[in-house]
Coordinates of C-alpha atoms in Angstrom, one line a residue:
Chain V
X6 CA 8.6 44.1 -35.6
X7 CA 5.5 43.0 -37.5
X8 CA 2.9 41.2 -35.4
X9 CA 1.7 37.9 -36.6
X10 CA -2.0 37.5 -37.0
X11 CA -3.0 34.5 -35.1
X12 CA -6.3 33.1 -35.9
X13 CA -8.2 30.7 -33.7
X14 CA -8.5 27.4 -35.5
X15 CA -11.4 25.1 -34.8
X16 CA -10.2 21.5 -34.2
X17 CA -12.5 18.9 -35.7
X18 CA -12.2 15.4 -34.6
X19 CA -13.6 12.8 -37.0
X20 CA -14.1 9.5 -35.4
X21 CA -14.5 6.3 -37.3
X22 CA -17.7 4.2 -37.2
X23 CA -16.3 1.5 -34.9
X24 CA -15.0 4.3 -32.5
X25 CA -18.4 5.9 -32.5
X26 CA -20.3 2.6 -31.8
X27 CA -17.9 1.7 -29.0
X28 CA -18.2 5.2 -27.5
X29 CA -22.0 5.0 -27.5
X30 CA -22.0 1.5 -26.1
X31 CA -19.7 2.5 -23.3
X32 CA -21.7 5.7 -22.5
X33 CA -25.0 3.8 -22.5
X34 CA -23.6 1.1 -20.2
X35 CA -22.2 3.8 -17.8
X36 CA -25.5 5.8 -17.8
X37 CA -27.5 2.7 -17.4
X38 CA -25.7 1.5 -14.3
X39 CA -25.9 5.0 -12.7
X40 CA -29.6 5.2 -13.6
X41 CA -30.2 1.8 -12.1
X42 CA -28.6 2.9 -8.9
X43 CA -30.7 6.0 -8.9
X44 CA -33.8 4.0 -9.6
X45 CA -33.1 1.6 -6.7
X46 CA -32.6 4.5 -4.3
X47 CA -35.8 6.2 -5.6
X48 CA -37.8 3.0 -5.3
X49 CA -36.6 2.4 -1.7
X50 CA -37.4 6.1 -0.9
X51 CA -40.8 5.9 -2.5
X52 CA -41.7 2.7 -0.7
X53 CA -40.2 3.6 2.6
X54 CA -41.2 7.3 2.6
X55 CA -44.3 6.7 4.7
X56 CA -42.2 5.2 7.5
X57 CA -39.7 8.0 7.4
X58 CA -42.5 10.5 7.6
X59 CA -44.2 8.6 10.5
X60 CA -41.1 8.0 12.6
X61 CA -38.8 10.7 11.5
X62 CA -35.3 10.6 13.1
X63 CA -36.3 8.0 15.6
X64 CA -36.3 5.4 12.8
X65 CA -32.5 5.7 13.0
X66 CA -32.2 6.2 16.8
X67 CA -34.8 3.8 18.2
X68 CA -34.0 0.1 18.6
X69 CA -37.5 -1.1 18.8
X70 CA -38.9 -3.1 15.9
X71 CA -42.6 -4.1 16.3
X72 CA -45.0 -4.6 13.5
X73 CA -47.9 -4.0 15.9
X74 CA -51.1 -6.0 16.2
X75 CA -53.4 -6.7 13.2
X76 CA -56.4 -5.0 15.0
X77 CA -54.4 -1.8 15.5
X78 CA -54.5 -1.9 19.3
X79 CA -50.7 -2.1 19.5
X80 CA -49.3 0.4 17.1
X81 CA -46.3 -0.5 14.9
X82 CA -42.9 0.9 15.9
X83 CA -39.9 0.8 13.7
X84 CA -36.3 1.7 14.6
X85 CA -33.1 0.3 13.2
X86 CA -30.6 1.6 15.7
X87 CA -29.8 -1.9 17.0
X88 CA -29.4 -3.3 13.5
X89 CA -27.3 -0.3 12.4
X90 CA -25.0 -0.7 15.4
X91 CA -24.9 -4.5 14.7
X92 CA -23.9 -3.8 11.1
X93 CA -21.1 -1.5 12.2
X94 CA -19.9 -3.7 15.0
X95 CA -19.7 -6.9 12.9
X96 CA -18.1 -5.0 10.0
X97 CA -15.4 -3.5 12.3
X98 CA -14.7 -6.9 13.8
X99 CA -14.4 -8.3 10.3
X100 CA -12.0 -5.6 9.1
X101 CA -9.9 -5.7 12.3
X102 CA -9.4 -9.5 11.8
X103 CA -9.1 -9.5 8.0
X104 CA -6.7 -6.5 7.5
X105 CA -3.6 -7.9 9.2
X106 CA -4.1 -11.2 7.3
X107 CA -4.6 -9.3 4.1
X108 CA -1.4 -7.3 4.6
X109 CA 0.6 -10.4 5.3
X110 CA -0.8 -12.4 2.4
X111 CA -0.4 -9.5 0.0
X112 CA 3.2 -8.9 1.1
X113 CA 4.0 -12.6 0.9
X114 CA 2.5 -12.9 -2.6
X115 CA 4.2 -9.8 -3.9
X116 CA 7.6 -10.0 -2.3
X117 CA 8.4 -13.4 -0.9
X118 CA 6.5 -16.2 -2.7
X119 CA 8.2 -17.9 -5.6
X120 CA 6.0 -17.9 -8.7
X121 CA 5.1 -21.6 -8.4
X122 CA 3.4 -20.7 -5.0
X123 CA 2.1 -17.3 -6.0
X124 CA 0.0 -18.4 -8.9
X125 CA -2.0 -21.2 -7.2
X126 CA -2.4 -19.1 -4.0
X127 CA -3.8 -16.2 -6.0
X128 CA -6.2 -18.6 -7.8
X129 CA -7.3 -19.9 -4.4
X130 CA -7.9 -16.4 -3.1
X131 CA -10.0 -15.6 -6.2
X132 CA -11.9 -18.8 -5.6
X133 CA -12.6 -17.9 -2.0
X134 CA -14.2 -14.7 -3.3
X135 CA -16.4 -16.7 -5.6
X136 CA -18.0 -18.9 -2.9
X137 CA -21.7 -17.9 -2.4
X138 CA -22.4 -16.3 0.9
X139 CA -25.0 -19.0 1.8
X140 CA -22.2 -21.6 1.8
X141 CA -20.2 -19.4 4.2
X142 CA -23.3 -19.0 6.3
X143 CA -23.9 -22.8 6.5
X144 CA -20.2 -23.4 7.3
X145 CA -20.3 -20.6 9.9
X146 CA -23.5 -22.0 11.5
X147 CA -22.4 -25.6 11.6
X148 CA -18.6 -25.4 12.1
X149 CA -17.3 -22.0 13.0
X150 CA -20.1 -21.3 15.5
X151 CA -18.9 -24.1 17.8
X152 CA -15.3 -23.6 17.1
X153 CA -15.2 -19.9 17.7
X154 CA -17.5 -20.2 20.8
X155 CA -14.4 -21.7 22.5
X156 CA -12.3 -18.8 21.5
X157 CA -15.0 -16.4 22.6
X158 CA -15.1 -18.2 26.0
X159 CA -11.3 -17.8 26.4
X160 CA -11.5 -14.1 25.4
X161 CA -14.2 -13.6 27.9
X162 CA -12.3 -15.3 30.7
X163 CA -9.1 -13.3 30.0
X164 CA -10.5 -10.0 29.2
X165 CA -13.8 -9.7 30.9
X166 CA -12.5 -6.6 32.6
X167 CA -13.0 -4.9 29.2
X168 CA -16.7 -4.0 29.0
X169 CA -17.2 -5.2 25.4
X170 CA -15.8 -8.7 26.3
X171 CA -18.4 -9.1 29.1
X172 CA -21.4 -11.3 28.5
X173 CA -24.8 -11.2 30.3
X174 CA -25.1 -15.0 30.2
X175 CA -22.5 -17.7 29.5
X176 CA -23.7 -18.4 26.0
X177 CA -21.0 -17.8 23.4
X178 CA -22.5 -19.0 20.1
X179 CA -24.3 -16.9 17.5
X180 CA -22.5 -13.7 18.6
X181 CA -21.4 -10.6 16.7
X182 CA -17.8 -11.9 17.3
X183 CA -18.5 -15.1 15.4
X184 CA -20.4 -13.2 12.6
X185 CA -17.4 -10.8 12.4
X186 CA -15.0 -13.7 12.0
X187 CA -17.1 -15.1 9.2
X188 CA -17.3 -11.8 7.5
X189 CA -13.5 -11.4 7.9
X190 CA -13.1 -14.6 5.9
X191 CA -15.5 -13.3 3.3
X192 CA -13.8 -9.9 2.8
X193 CA -10.3 -11.3 2.9
X194 CA -10.1 -11.8 -0.9
X195 CA -11.1 -8.2 -1.8
X196 CA -9.0 -6.6 0.9
X197 CA -6.0 -8.8 -0.1
X198 CA -6.5 -8.0 -3.8
X199 CA -6.5 -4.3 -3.2
X200 CA -3.5 -4.6 -0.9
X201 CA -1.6 -6.6 -3.5
X202 CA -2.4 -4.0 -6.1
X203 CA -1.1 -1.0 -4.1
X204 CA 1.9 -2.9 -2.8
X205 CA 2.8 -4.0 -6.3
X206 CA 2.9 -0.3 -7.4
X207 CA 5.6 0.6 -4.8
X208 CA 8.4 2.3 -6.7
X209 CA 11.0 -0.3 -7.6
X210 CA 13.8 2.3 -7.7
X211 CA 13.1 3.3 -4.0
X212 CA 13.2 -0.3 -3.0
X213 CA 16.5 -0.6 -4.8
X214 CA 17.7 2.6 -3.0
X215 CA 16.8 0.9 0.3
X216 CA 18.9 -2.1 -0.7
X217 CA 21.7 0.1 -1.9
X218 CA 21.9 1.7 1.5
X219 CA 22.2 -1.6 3.3
X220 CA 18.5 -2.1 4.0
X221 CA 17.1 -5.6 4.3
X222 CA 14.1 -6.9 2.4
X223 CA 11.9 -6.4 5.4
X224 CA 13.5 -3.0 5.9
X225 CA 12.7 -2.0 2.4
X226 CA 9.1 -3.3 2.8
X227 CA 8.7 -1.4 6.1
X228 CA 10.2 1.9 4.9
X229 CA 9.2 2.0 1.3
X230 CA 6.4 -0.4 0.4
X231 CA 4.2 -0.1 3.4
X232 CA 4.2 3.7 3.7
X233 CA 3.6 3.9 0.0
X234 CA 0.6 1.6 0.1
X235 CA -0.9 3.1 3.3
X236 CA -3.8 5.1 1.8
X237 CA -4.5 2.5 -0.8
X238 CA -4.8 -0.1 1.9
X239 CA -7.2 2.1 3.8
X240 CA -9.3 2.2 0.7
X241 CA -9.1 -1.6 0.3
X242 CA -10.2 -2.0 4.0
X243 CA -13.1 0.3 3.4
X244 CA -14.2 -1.7 0.3
X245 CA -14.1 -4.7 2.5
X246 CA -16.1 -2.8 5.1
X247 CA -18.6 -1.9 2.5
X248 CA -19.1 -5.6 1.7
X249 CA -19.2 -6.6 5.4
X250 CA -21.9 -3.9 6.1
X251 CA -24.2 -5.2 3.4
X252 CA -23.7 -9.0 4.0
X253 CA -27.1 -10.7 4.5
X254 CA -27.3 -14.5 4.4
X255 CA -24.2 -15.4 6.3
X256 CA -25.0 -13.0 9.1
X257 CA -28.6 -14.1 9.1
X258 CA -27.6 -17.8 9.6
X259 CA -24.9 -17.1 12.2
X260 CA -26.2 -14.3 14.3
X261 CA -29.0 -14.4 16.9
X262 CA -31.3 -11.6 15.8
X263 CA -32.2 -9.5 18.9
X264 CA -33.7 -6.0 18.7
X265 CA -31.5 -4.4 21.3
X266 CA -28.3 -2.4 20.9
X267 CA -25.6 -4.8 21.8
X268 CA -22.0 -3.7 22.1
X269 CA -20.9 -6.8 24.0
X270 CA -19.4 -8.6 21.0
X271 CA -19.3 -12.1 22.7
X272 CA -22.9 -12.1 23.7
X273 CA -25.3 -14.2 21.8
X274 CA -27.4 -11.3 20.5
X275 CA -27.2 -8.9 17.6
X276 CA -28.1 -8.5 14.0
X277 CA -27.5 -6.2 11.0
X278 CA -29.8 -4.3 8.7
X279 CA -29.5 -6.8 5.9
X280 CA -30.3 -9.8 8.0
X281 CA -33.3 -7.9 9.5
X282 CA -34.7 -7.4 6.0
X283 CA -34.0 -11.1 5.2
X284 CA -35.7 -12.3 8.4
X285 CA -38.8 -10.1 8.4
X286 CA -39.4 -9.9 4.7
X287 CA -41.5 -13.0 4.2
X288 CA -44.0 -12.4 7.0
X289 CA -44.1 -8.6 7.0
X290 CA -47.3 -6.7 6.9
X291 CA -47.6 -4.1 4.1
X292 CA -46.7 -1.3 6.6
X293 CA -43.7 -3.3 8.0
X294 CA -42.6 -3.9 4.4
X295 CA -42.3 -0.1 4.0
X296 CA -40.2 -0.1 7.2
X297 CA -37.9 -2.7 5.6
X298 CA -37.6 -0.7 2.5
X299 CA -36.7 2.4 4.6
X300 CA -34.1 0.2 6.4
X301 CA -32.8 -0.9 3.0
X302 CA -32.4 2.7 1.9
X303 CA -30.4 3.6 5.0
X304 CA -28.1 0.6 4.4
X305 CA -27.9 1.5 0.8
X306 CA -26.8 5.0 1.6
X307 CA -24.3 3.9 4.3
X308 CA -22.7 1.4 2.0
X309 CA -22.6 3.9 -0.9
X310 CA -20.9 6.4 1.4
X311 CA -18.3 3.9 2.6
X312 CA -17.6 2.6 -1.0
X313 CA -17.4 6.2 -2.4
X314 CA -14.9 7.1 0.3
X315 CA -12.9 3.9 -0.4
X316 CA -12.8 4.7 -4.1
X317 CA -11.7 8.2 -3.4
X318 CA -8.9 7.0 -1.2
X319 CA -7.7 4.3 -3.6
X320 CA -7.7 6.7 -6.5
X321 CA -5.7 9.2 -4.5
X322 CA -3.2 6.5 -3.7
X323 CA -3.0 5.6 -7.4
X324 CA -2.5 9.3 -8.4
X325 CA 0.3 9.9 -5.9
X326 CA 2.0 6.6 -7.0
Chain E
X21 CA 43.3 -4.5 -2.1
X22 CA 40.6 -3.3 -4.5
X23 CA 37.3 -3.7 -6.2
X24 CA 37.6 -5.9 -9.2
X25 CA 34.8 -6.4 -11.8
X26 CA 35.6 -8.6 -14.8
X27 CA 32.7 -10.1 -16.7
X28 CA 29.5 -9.4 -18.5
X29 CA 27.0 -6.9 -17.0
X30 CA 23.4 -6.2 -18.0
X31 CA 20.8 -8.3 -19.8
X32 CA 19.9 -9.0 -23.4
X33 CA 21.1 -6.5 -26.0
X34 CA 22.2 -4.1 -23.3
X35 CA 24.8 -6.5 -21.9
X36 CA 28.5 -5.7 -22.3
X37 CA 31.9 -7.0 -21.2
X38 CA 33.6 -4.9 -18.6
X39 CA 37.0 -5.0 -16.8
X40 CA 37.1 -2.5 -13.9
X41 CA 39.6 -2.3 -11.1
X42 CA 39.4 0.4 -8.5
X43 CA 42.0 0.7 -5.8
X44 CA 41.3 2.0 -2.3
X45 CA 41.4 5.8 -2.2
X46 CA 41.0 6.0 -6.0
X47 CA 38.1 7.8 -7.7
X48 CA 37.4 6.0 -11.0
X49 CA 35.2 7.9 -13.5
X50 CA 33.4 5.9 -16.0
X51 CA 32.4 8.0 -19.1
X52 CA 30.5 7.0 -22.2
X53 CA 27.4 7.5 -24.3
X54 CA 23.9 6.9 -23.1
X55 CA 23.1 3.2 -23.0
X56 CA 26.7 2.1 -22.9
X57 CA 26.1 0.4 -19.6
X58 CA 27.7 2.8 -17.1
X59 CA 24.8 2.8 -14.6
X60 CA 24.5 -1.0 -15.0
X61 CA 28.0 -1.4 -13.8
X62 CA 27.2 0.6 -10.7
X63 CA 24.0 -1.4 -10.1
X64 CA 26.0 -4.6 -10.5
X65 CA 28.6 -3.4 -7.9
X66 CA 25.9 -2.3 -5.5
X67 CA 24.1 -5.7 -5.8
X68 CA 20.9 -4.3 -7.3
X69 CA 21.6 -6.1 -10.5
X70 CA 23.5 -9.4 -11.0
X71 CA 26.4 -10.2 -13.2
X72 CA 25.7 -12.2 -16.3
X73 CA 29.1 -13.9 -16.2
X74 CA 32.5 -13.3 -14.7
X75 CA 33.3 -12.2 -11.2
X76 CA 33.0 -9.3 -8.9
X77 CA 35.1 -9.1 -5.8
X78 CA 36.0 -6.7 -3.2
X79 CA 39.2 -7.1 -1.1
X80 CA 39.4 -10.7 -2.5
X81 CA 36.0 -11.5 -1.2
X82 CA 33.8 -12.6 -4.0
X83 CA 30.5 -10.7 -4.2
X84 CA 29.1 -12.1 -7.4
X85 CA 30.1 -15.1 -9.5
X86 CA 27.4 -16.7 -11.5
X87 CA 29.4 -19.9 -12.2
X88 CA 29.8 -20.7 -8.6
X89 CA 26.3 -19.2 -7.8
X90 CA 27.9 -16.8 -5.2
X91 CA 25.9 -13.7 -4.8
X92 CA 26.2 -11.4 -1.8
X93 CA 23.0 -9.4 -1.4
X94 CA 23.1 -5.6 -1.6
X95 CA 22.6 -5.1 2.1
X96 CA 25.7 -7.2 2.9
X97 CA 28.0 -5.3 0.5
X98 CA 27.6 -2.0 2.5
X99 CA 28.1 0.2 -0.6
X100 CA 27.0 3.8 -0.5
X101 CA 25.0 4.7 -3.6
X102 CA 24.0 8.1 -4.9
X103 CA 21.5 7.5 -7.6
X104 CA 21.1 9.6 -10.7
X105 CA 17.5 10.3 -9.8
X106 CA 18.4 10.5 -6.1
X107 CA 15.6 8.2 -4.9
X108 CA 15.2 9.9 -1.5
X109 CA 12.3 8.5 0.5
X110 CA 9.6 11.1 0.1
X111 CA 7.7 10.3 3.3
X112 CA 10.8 10.6 5.5
X113 CA 12.4 13.8 6.8
X114 CA 15.9 14.7 5.5
X115 CA 17.5 13.5 8.7
X116 CA 15.6 10.2 8.6
X117 CA 16.7 9.8 5.0
X118 CA 20.3 10.2 6.0
X119 CA 19.9 8.0 9.0
X120 CA 18.2 5.2 7.0
X121 CA 21.4 3.3 6.1
X122 CA 22.7 3.7 9.7
X123 CA 19.5 2.3 11.1
X124 CA 19.8 -0.6 8.7
X125 CA 23.2 -1.4 10.3
X126 CA 21.5 -1.8 13.6
X127 CA 22.3 1.6 15.2
X128 CA 19.6 2.9 17.6
X129 CA 17.4 5.7 16.3
X130 CA 19.1 8.2 18.6
X131 CA 22.7 7.3 17.5
X132 CA 21.7 7.2 13.9
X133 CA 20.0 10.6 14.0
X134 CA 23.0 12.1 15.9
X135 CA 25.4 10.9 13.2
X136 CA 23.0 11.9 10.4
X137 CA 22.7 15.4 11.9
X138 CA 26.6 15.7 11.8
X139 CA 26.6 14.7 8.2
X140 CA 23.8 17.1 7.3
X141 CA 25.9 19.9 9.0
X142 CA 28.8 18.9 6.7
X143 CA 26.6 19.4 3.7
X144 CA 25.1 22.6 5.1
X145 CA 21.6 21.4 5.6
X146 CA 21.4 21.0 9.4
X147 CA 18.7 23.7 9.6
X148 CA 16.4 21.8 7.2
X149 CA 16.8 18.4 8.9
X150 CA 13.1 18.1 9.7
X151 CA 11.8 18.9 6.2
X152 CA 10.7 16.4 3.7
X153 CA 12.5 16.0 0.3
X154 CA 9.6 17.6 -1.4
X155 CA 10.0 20.8 0.6
X156 CA 13.6 21.6 -0.4
X157 CA 15.3 22.6 -3.6
X158 CA 16.9 20.2 -6.2
X159 CA 20.4 21.2 -5.1
X160 CA 19.5 20.6 -1.4
X161 CA 18.1 17.2 -2.3
X162 CA 21.3 16.3 -4.1
X163 CA 23.3 17.2 -0.9
X164 CA 21.0 15.0 1.1
X165 CA 21.6 12.1 -1.3
X166 CA 25.4 12.6 -0.9
X167 CA 25.1 12.8 2.8
X168 CA 22.9 9.7 2.9
X169 CA 25.6 7.7 1.1
X170 CA 28.6 9.2 2.8
X171 CA 27.3 8.9 6.3
X172 CA 27.7 5.1 6.1
X173 CA 31.5 5.6 5.5
X174 CA 31.1 2.8 2.9
X175 CA 34.0 0.8 1.6
X176 CA 32.7 1.4 -1.9
X177 CA 31.0 4.7 -2.9
X178 CA 29.1 4.7 -6.1
X179 CA 28.1 8.0 -7.6
X180 CA 25.7 7.8 -10.6
X181 CA 25.6 11.2 -12.4
X182 CA 25.7 12.8 -8.9
X183 CA 25.1 16.3 -10.2
X184 CA 22.7 15.5 -13.1
X185 CA 19.5 16.8 -11.4
X186 CA 20.8 20.2 -10.4
X187 CA 21.2 23.5 -12.2
X188 CA 24.6 24.9 -13.3
X189 CA 25.0 27.2 -10.3
X190 CA 24.3 24.5 -7.8
X191 CA 26.4 22.1 -9.7
X192 CA 29.6 24.2 -9.1
X193 CA 28.9 24.4 -5.4
X194 CA 28.4 20.6 -5.2
X195 CA 31.5 20.1 -7.3
X196 CA 33.5 22.1 -4.8
X197 CA 31.8 20.3 -1.8
X198 CA 32.3 16.7 -2.9
X199 CA 36.2 16.6 -2.7
X200 CA 36.0 18.0 0.8
X201 CA 33.5 15.4 1.8
X202 CA 35.6 12.5 0.4
X203 CA 38.9 14.0 1.7
X204 CA 40.6 11.3 3.7
X205 CA 38.1 8.8 2.5
X206 CA 39.9 5.5 2.1
X207 CA 37.3 3.5 0.1
X208 CA 36.9 3.0 -3.6
X209 CA 34.8 5.5 -5.5
X210 CA 33.2 4.8 -8.8
X211 CA 31.8 7.9 -10.5
X212 CA 29.6 7.8 -13.6
X213 CA 29.2 11.1 -15.4
X214 CA 28.5 12.8 -18.7
X215 CA 30.1 16.0 -17.6
X216 CA 33.8 16.3 -18.4
X217 CA 34.1 19.1 -15.8
X218 CA 32.8 16.7 -13.1
X219 CA 35.3 14.1 -14.2
X220 CA 38.1 16.5 -14.3
X221 CA 37.3 18.0 -10.9
X222 CA 36.9 14.7 -9.1
X223 CA 38.4 11.6 -10.8
X224 CA 41.8 10.2 -10.3
X225 CA 41.4 7.7 -13.1
X226 CA 39.1 7.5 -16.1
X227 CA 37.6 4.6 -18.0
X228 CA 35.8 5.3 -21.3
X229 CA 32.9 3.0 -22.4
X230 CA 32.4 2.9 -26.2

């Protein structure tokens, strides 16, 4: 049999002018955002480098934040352990409270609510996301603080045998618990929105299969929708966690800033990295400012890592849909 | 005593008039071209789709009648359905897939799994009970789908192209297996198939859709 001579053919794609312009514009936008991110990180590293060099790893592990005396007799000492722990504790409280609500709201909106309720409720949720955090902060300080202090008191009286529900003094306002509750409200829209998206992608044919085998609606949700949306939901929770970690003004207004690692969530003491920066920024010495920049860089990296993990998980959930 | 469907199924341009009666113990095969509404009939009987007009009843109990707004939800019709694309739950083991419908009837996990294990033995898959659908072959998945529907001993068994997703050699095995599984079965069976051999091997009655 005669062999056929196969020649490699070069494929030339000729794009139209509009296509080329659009391509360039998109590429520029994408590169610009990434460059901006890199520039922010570089700026923070550049400004905070001296503090990293002076304090090394103890910048992360020490809880002491002291700008030192102006005459240099008392040297400055910077460590963000208390604030890092505070960030994590408030964010965990926030996600623990927000996630069950987000799941319920998402399932209700996707599978139970009639459309005349679904549309306005979705709009309200989007609106909640648009409220500036200072408004949350003021509301948290003036209303939630006193309201939740009562809940905290009850929690303490019932569960004070659990160490993190103990308090050193019977003061229940301005605690990580209340800051966490406020953050929960703030991250509810994003977490709900991701939960809705993943639940809406649950395979309709499998839901029908569950019905076809005698399953109830709740049975179908439990056995098809929820397992399907599990990893997407984790991603949504982590996106919420990312936001909660970086929240500044609301925490600054609600939480009583204390430079001590506090794991007793009902105690009136705490703080997070972002609120530390907001509190100290205006009166900081030039050297302390470098410390705040270094703290900013750590927060930036932690939030970036959490968000990147969340994106990975959400994408994996989409790809396995 | 029978399953009676008289009316219009489907929506829009895909809707069609049907008149189907299936007696107990009868296996009715519906044959016809793609898009002729065969699967829609099964979905309507199962309660996954609603009738457009007319009436669907089983043993003189009305399941669906748009004019009187009667509609019995799928979970209360207790049909057993084998879907064309099987629709096994990918995150559940084979035994949990088979036990799913039993659990939905309120059986305890232990009882449901015991019965599911018996059914898996009947289809020759007892040794693969703990595997997930993704870890077994197409023919084995098809057997699980059959077991999942049959374990319920449903009054109405709906088979939508039950051998469509398996190769020719597995198909013959399943064709031989199915009659033994439905032997003594007193419910009404509706089979939708493209394959004349399936119809010939299984059906007691044939209805052609144009």
